[in-house]
CSV table of C-alpha atoms in Angstrom, one decimal:
chain,number,residue,atom,x,y,z
C,1086,UNK,CA,46.5,75.6,31.5
C,1087,UNK,CA,54.3,68.8,30.3
C,1088,UNK,CA,52.8,69.2,34.2
C,1089,UNK,CA,50.8,71.8,35.4
C,1090,UNK,CA,51.9,74.5,37.9
C,1091,UNK,CA,51.0,73.9,41.5
C,1092,UNK,CA,48.5,76.4,41.9
C,1093,UNK,CA,47.8,77.8,38.3
C,1094,UNK,CA,47.9,78.6,35.1
C,1095,UNK,CA,44.8,79.7,37.2
C,1096,UNK,CA,43.8,82.9,35.2
C,1097,UNK,CA,43.4,81.9,31.6
C,1098,UNK,CA,43.5,85.5,30.5
C,1099,UNK,CA,44.2,87.9,33.2
C,1100,UNK,CA,37.9,82.2,34.0
C,1101,UNK,CA,20.7,76.0,29.0
C,1102,UNK,CA,19.0,74.2,30.0
C,1103,UNK,CA,17.7,71.6,27.9
C,1104,UNK,CA,14.1,70.3,27.8
C,1105,UNK,CA,15.0,67.8,30.5
C,1106,UNK,CA,15.9,70.6,33.1
C,1107,UNK,CA,14.2,70.4,36.5
C,1108,UNK,CA,10.9,71.6,36.7
C,1109,UNK,CA,10.7,75.2,38.3
C,1110,UNK,CA,9.9,75.2,42.0
C,1111,UNK,CA,6.3,76.7,42.2
C,1112,UNK,CA,7.0,77.9,45.8
C,1113,UNK,CA,9.8,80.2,44.8
C,1114,UNK,CA,9.2,83.9,45.0
C,1115,UNK,CA,8.5,85.7,41.8
C,1116,UNK,CA,11.6,87.5,42.2
C,1117,UNK,CA,13.9,84.8,42.8
C,1118,UNK,CA,16.6,84.9,40.5
C,1119,UNK,CA,17.3,81.2,40.7
C,1120,UNK,CA,13.9,80.6,39.3
C,1121,UNK,CA,15.5,81.2,35.9
C,1122,UNK,CA,18.0,78.3,36.6
C,1123,UNK,CA,15.3,75.8,37.4
C,1124,UNK,CA,13.4,76.1,34.1
C,1125,UNK,CA,14.5,76.2,30.3
C,1126,UNK,CA,15.1,79.8,29.0
C,1127,UNK,CA,12.3,80.9,26.7
C,1128,UNK,CA,13.7,80.8,22.9
C,1129,UNK,CA,17.2,81.3,23.9
C,1130,UNK,CA,19.6,82.9,21.4
C,1131,UNK,CA,22.1,80.3,22.2
C,1132,UNK,CA,22.2,76.8,23.7
C,1133,UNK,CA,25.2,74.6,23.3
C,1134,UNK,CA,26.9,71.7,25.4
C,1135,UNK,CA,30.3,72.2,26.8
C,1136,UNK,CA,33.3,70.0,27.8
C,1137,UNK,CA,34.9,70.5,31.0
C,1138,UNK,CA,38.9,70.0,31.7
C,1139,UNK,CA,40.3,70.6,34.8
C,1140,UNK,CA,37.3,72.5,36.0
C,1141,UNK,CA,37.3,74.8,32.9
C,1142,UNK,CA,34.5,75.3,30.0
C,1143,UNK,CA,35.3,74.3,26.6
C,1144,UNK,CA,33.2,74.7,23.7
C,1145,UNK,CA,33.4,75.0,19.7
C,1146,UNK,CA,33.7,78.4,18.1
C,1147,UNK,CA,34.1,79.5,14.4
C,1148,UNK,CA,36.6,82.3,13.6
C,1149,UNK,CA,36.3,84.1,10.2
C,1150,UNK,CA,33.9,81.4,9.2
C,1151,UNK,CA,36.3,78.5,9.6
C,1152,UNK,CA,36.8,76.0,12.3
C,1153,UNK,CA,35.2,74.8,14.6
C,1154,UNK,CA,38.0,75.8,17.0
C,1155,UNK,CA,38.1,75.1,20.9
C,1156,UNK,CA,37.6,78.0,23.0
C,1157,UNK,CA,37.6,78.3,26.7
C,1158,UNK,CA,34.9,80.5,28.6
C,1159,UNK,CA,36.7,82.8,31.1
C,1160,UNK,CA,34.7,85.4,33.0
C,1161,UNK,CA,37.9,86.7,34.5
C,1162,UNK,CA,39.0,87.9,31.1
C,1163,UNK,CA,37.9,91.2,29.9
C,1164,UNK,CA,36.7,92.2,26.4
C,1165,UNK,CA,35.4,90.0,23.6
C,1166,UNK,CA,38.1,87.2,23.8
C,1167,UNK,CA,41.6,86.0,23.3
C,1168,UNK,CA,43.5,84.5,20.4
C,1169,UNK,CA,46.3,81.8,21.1
C,1170,UNK,CA,49.3,82.3,19.0
C,1171,UNK,CA,48.4,79.0,17.3
C,1172,UNK,CA,45.2,80.3,16.0
C,1173,UNK,CA,46.6,83.5,14.9
C,1174,UNK,CA,49.3,81.6,12.8
C,1175,UNK,CA,46.7,79.0,11.3
C,1176,UNK,CA,44.3,81.8,10.1
C,1177,UNK,CA,47.2,84.0,9.0
C,1178,UNK,CA,45.8,86.9,11.3
C,1179,UNK,CA,47.9,89.9,11.1
C,1180,UNK,CA,49.3,91.7,13.9
C,1181,UNK,CA,47.0,94.8,14.4
C,1182,UNK,CA,48.3,96.7,17.6
C,1183,UNK,CA,49.3,96.4,21.5
C,1184,UNK,CA,47.4,96.3,24.5
C,1185,UNK,CA,47.9,96.0,28.4
C,1186,UNK,CA,46.9,92.9,30.2
C,1187,UNK,CA,46.9,92.4,33.9
C,1188,UNK,CA,46.8,89.1,35.9
C,1189,UNK,CA,46.0,91.0,39.3
C,1190,UNK,CA,49.5,91.0,40.2
C,1191,UNK,CA,51.6,92.5,37.3
C,1192,UNK,CA,50.8,94.0,33.8
C,1193,UNK,CA,52.3,93.4,30.6
C,1194,UNK,CA,52.3,94.7,26.9
C,1195,UNK,CA,50.7,92.1,24.4
C,1196,UNK,CA,50.0,91.9,20.7
C,1197,UNK,CA,46.6,92.2,19.1
C,1198,UNK,CA,45.0,90.7,16.2
C,1199,UNK,CA,41.8,91.8,14.3
C,1200,UNK,CA,39.2,89.2,13.8
C,1201,UNK,CA,36.4,89.5,11.3
C,1202,UNK,CA,33.7,87.4,12.8
C,1203,UNK,CA,33.7,85.3,16.1
C,1204,UNK,CA,30.6,83.1,16.3
C,1205,UNK,CA,29.4,80.8,18.8
C,1206,UNK,CA,26.3,79.0,17.5
C,1207,UNK,CA,24.0,82.1,16.4
C,1208,UNK,CA,25.8,84.8,18.6
C,1209,UNK,CA,28.4,86.4,16.4
C,1210,UNK,CA,30.5,89.3,17.1
C,1211,UNK,CA,32.2,91.3,14.2
C,1212,UNK,CA,35.2,93.4,13.7
C,1213,UNK,CA,36.7,92.7,16.9
C,1214,UNK,CA,40.5,93.4,18.2
C,1215,UNK,CA,41.7,90.6,20.6
C,1216,UNK,CA,45.1,89.9,22.4
C,1217,UNK,CA,47.3,87.1,21.1
C,1218,UNK,CA,49.8,85.4,23.0
C,1219,UNK,CA,51.0,81.7,23.7
C,1220,UNK,CA,48.3,80.6,26.2
C,1221,UNK,CA,49.4,76.9,26.1
C,1222,UNK,CA,52.9,76.9,27.2
C,1223,UNK,CA,51.9,75.4,30.3
C,1224,UNK,CA,48.7,73.6,29.5
C,1225,UNK,CA,48.1,69.8,29.5
C,1226,UNK,CA,47.0,68.5,26.4
C,1227,UNK,CA,43.6,67.9,27.3
C,1228,UNK,CA,43.3,71.5,28.5
C,1229,UNK,CA,44.7,73.1,25.5
C,1230,UNK,CA,42.6,75.6,23.5
C,1231,UNK,CA,42.7,77.9,20.6
C,1232,UNK,CA,41.1,81.1,22.0
C,1233,UNK,CA,39.1,82.6,24.8
C,1234,UNK,CA,35.7,84.0,25.0
C,1235,UNK,CA,35.8,86.9,27.6
C,1236,UNK,CA,32.8,88.4,29.5
C,1237,UNK,CA,32.5,91.1,26.6
C,1238,UNK,CA,31.1,88.2,24.3
C,1239,UNK,CA,28.2,87.9,26.5
C,1240,UNK,CA,27.8,91.6,27.7
C,1241,UNK,CA,24.2,92.1,26.0
C,1242,UNK,CA,22.3,89.2,27.5
C,1243,UNK,CA,21.8,86.8,30.1
C,1244,UNK,CA,24.3,84.1,30.1
C,1245,UNK,CA,23.4,80.8,32.0
C,1246,UNK,CA,26.3,78.2,32.8
C,1247,UNK,CA,24.7,74.9,34.0
C,1248,UNK,CA,27.7,72.9,35.3
C,1249,UNK,CA,26.0,69.9,36.2
C,1250,UNK,CA,24.2,69.6,32.8
C,1251,UNK,CA,27.3,70.9,30.8
C,1252,UNK,CA,25.0,73.5,28.9
C,1253,UNK,CA,25.8,76.9,28.2
C,1254,UNK,CA,22.6,79.2,27.3
C,1255,UNK,CA,22.4,83.1,26.4
C,1256,UNK,CA,19.3,85.0,26.0
C,1257,UNK,CA,18.7,88.8,25.0
C,1258,UNK,CA,15.1,88.7,25.8
C,1259,UNK,CA,15.4,87.5,29.4
C,1260,UNK,CA,17.3,89.0,32.2
C,1261,UNK,CA,18.0,89.0,35.9
C,1262,UNK,CA,16.2,91.2,38.2
C,1263,UNK,CA,18.1,94.1,39.9
C,1264,UNK,CA,16.8,93.0,43.3
C,1265,UNK,CA,15.1,90.1,44.9
C,1266,UNK,CA,15.8,86.8,46.3
C,1267,UNK,CA,19.4,85.3,45.4
C,1268,UNK,CA,20.4,88.3,43.3
C,1269,UNK,CA,24.1,89.2,43.8
C,1270,UNK,CA,24.7,92.7,42.8
C,1271,UNK,CA,28.1,93.7,41.5
C,1272,UNK,CA,30.0,97.0,40.8
C,1273,UNK,CA,33.2,95.6,39.3
C,1274,UNK,CA,32.9,92.4,37.3
C,1275,UNK,CA,32.3,90.0,38.6
C,1276,UNK,CA,33.0,90.7,42.3
C,1277,UNK,CA,30.2,89.2,44.2
C,1278,UNK,CA,29.4,88.9,48.2
C,1279,UNK,CA,31.0,85.8,49.8
C,1280,UNK,CA,30.7,85.0,53.2
C,1281,UNK,CA,33.3,82.7,54.8
C,1282,UNK,CA,32.5,81.9,58.4
C,1283,UNK,CA,31.6,85.3,60.0
C,1284,UNK,CA,33.2,87.4,57.3
C,1285,UNK,CA,31.7,88.8,54.3
C,1286,UNK,CA,34.0,89.8,51.6
C,1287,UNK,CA,33.8,90.3,47.8
C,1288,UNK,CA,35.0,87.6,45.6
C,1289,UNK,CA,36.1,87.4,41.9
C,1290,UNK,CA,33.9,85.0,39.7
C,1291,UNK,CA,36.4,83.4,37.3
C,1292,UNK,CA,35.5,80.4,35.4
C,1293,UNK,CA,39.0,80.5,33.9
C,1294,UNK,CA,40.8,79.6,37.2
C,1295,UNK,CA,41.6,76.2,37.6
C,1296,UNK,CA,41.3,76.1,41.5
C,1297,UNK,CA,38.5,76.2,44.2
C,1298,UNK,CA,39.4,79.6,45.9
C,1299,UNK,CA,42.5,81.8,46.3
C,1300,UNK,CA,42.9,83.8,49.4
C,1301,UNK,CA,45.2,86.6,50.0
C,1302,UNK,CA,47.3,86.0,53.3
C,1303,UNK,CA,45.6,88.7,55.1
C,1304,UNK,CA,41.9,87.3,54.4
C,1305,UNK,CA,43.1,83.8,55.4
C,1306,UNK,CA,44.5,85.0,58.7
C,1307,UNK,CA,41.1,86.4,59.6
C,1308,UNK,CA,39.0,83.5,58.6
C,1309,UNK,CA,41.2,80.5,59.7
C,1310,UNK,CA,43.9,79.5,62.2
C,1311,UNK,CA,44.8,76.2,60.3
C,1312,UNK,CA,48.3,75.4,59.2
C,1313,UNK,CA,49.7,76.3,55.8
C,1314,UNK,CA,51.6,74.2,53.6
C,1315,UNK,CA,54.1,75.3,50.9
C,1316,UNK,CA,52.6,74.6,47.3
C,1317,UNK,CA,55.5,76.0,45.2
C,1318,UNK,CA,55.6,78.7,42.8
C,1319,UNK,CA,52.5,79.2,40.9
C,1320,UNK,CA,52.0,80.8,37.4
C,1321,UNK,CA,49.9,83.4,36.5
C,1322,UNK,CA,49.4,84.9,33.1
C,1323,UNK,CA,52.1,87.5,33.4
C,1324,UNK,CA,54.0,86.4,36.5
C,1325,UNK,CA,54.6,83.6,39.2
C,1326,UNK,CA,53.8,83.9,42.8
C,1327,UNK,CA,54.6,81.9,45.8
C,1328,UNK,CA,51.4,79.9,47.0
C,1329,UNK,CA,50.4,77.8,49.9
C,1330,UNK,CA,47.7,75.3,50.5
C,1331,UNK,CA,45.3,74.9,53.4
C,1332,UNK,CA,41.7,73.8,54.4
C,1333,UNK,CA,39.1,76.2,55.3
C,1334,UNK,CA,36.1,74.9,57.3
C,1335,UNK,CA,33.9,77.7,56.4
C,1336,UNK,CA,31.2,77.3,55.5
C,1337,UNK,CA,32.0,79.4,52.3
C,1338,UNK,CA,28.7,80.7,51.1
C,1339,UNK,CA,28.1,82.2,47.6
C,1340,UNK,CA,24.4,82.5,46.6
C,1341,UNK,CA,22.8,79.2,47.2
C,1342,UNK,CA,26.1,77.6,47.0
C,1343,UNK,CA,27.5,76.3,50.4
C,1344,UNK,CA,30.8,74.5,50.8
C,1345,UNK,CA,32.7,73.5,53.9
C,1346,UNK,CA,36.3,71.8,54.5
C,1347,UNK,CA,37.4,73.4,51.3
C,1348,UNK,CA,40.9,73.3,50.2
C,1349,UNK,CA,42.2,76.8,49.0
C,1350,UNK,CA,45.3,78.4,47.8
C,1351,UNK,CA,46.8,81.2,49.9
C,1352,UNK,CA,49.2,84.0,48.4
C,1353,UNK,CA,50.5,87.0,50.1
C,1354,UNK,CA,50.7,88.7,46.8
C,1355,UNK,CA,47.4,88.0,45.3
C,1356,UNK,CA,45.0,91.3,46.0
C,1357,UNK,CA,41.6,89.9,46.4
C,1358,UNK,CA,39.5,86.5,47.0
C,1359,UNK,CA,39.1,84.6,43.6
C,1360,UNK,CA,36.1,81.9,43.1
C,1361,UNK,CA,37.8,79.5,40.9
C,1362,UNK,CA,36.0,77.1,38.4
C,1363,UNK,CA,36.4,74.0,41.0
C,1364,UNK,CA,33.9,75.8,43.6
C,1365,UNK,CA,31.4,76.2,40.8
C,1366,UNK,CA,30.9,72.7,39.6
C,1367,UNK,CA,27.6,71.9,41.4
C,1368,UNK,CA,26.2,75.2,40.4
C,1369,UNK,CA,24.1,76.8,37.7
C,1370,UNK,CA,25.9,80.4,37.3
C,1371,UNK,CA,23.6,83.0,35.9
C,1372,UNK,CA,25.4,86.5,34.8
C,1373,UNK,CA,23.5,89.6,33.3
C,1374,UNK,CA,25.9,92.5,32.6
C,1375,UNK,CA,23.0,94.6,31.8
C,1376,UNK,CA,21.7,94.6,35.2
C,1377,UNK,CA,24.7,94.0,36.8
C,1378,UNK,CA,23.6,90.9,38.5
C,1379,UNK,CA,24.8,87.5,39.2
C,1380,UNK,CA,23.1,84.4,40.8
C,1381,UNK,CA,24.6,81.1,41.9
C,1382,UNK,CA,22.0,78.6,42.3
C,1383,UNK,CA,21.8,75.0,43.1
């Protein structure tokens, strides 16, 4: 999401397994959430490949029976989805109303359009109202998209994003347990426990953010004494912030994912730890909004 901003466009909107999947680990505890990442889902409602550009997920979506159109999958975006202004123009979608959107730093009033049907394979959402705006003004051509699938699109089932295999699956018949090994519970979507060195904090899981991590300055000062370098002004959805870059030795641990010597972005204005798409490229991410549970598996 002409050259990219130094840190972002990092919030797109506000961020399965095949039969060749690795065999399930017979030694895994029966309540291990990551056991679902180690074997094919049973009769999934959806199983589609995706492309990756700058860490972000892109796949093909039908809108009002037309397309396919390139959409991004953004767990940092609330609601069913978003429509780029080019999509609204191409399909002659009339303006429907207004909504308020926040990028974590500032809010803005935006226009909405009504979509009759939004379909990813066999998963179809009907009669939905979505925000529309120019989402591609600062995107490189390979990162351009016509719309966004937000977390609400997947809120009635188990979403599995297998980054190494580039496969997205969705099942209404299987679910993550509410407790057990590798279960990360959340209260606010999708803020999950993260351990950085000796500190445990909550981090927002955002597949639409084209960064590894963004740390508030106060958190960075707690977990690292390393030098900061200027990274220029970074563009969010509604605003710009001054950002710096640094390397955090860590380890940074999220579920089974363990990262060390990670380049991060630091901002005095950003309000919380953000887990971006680049941190997840070697992981299988499972999200179940019915049980309010997440698993990050290797």
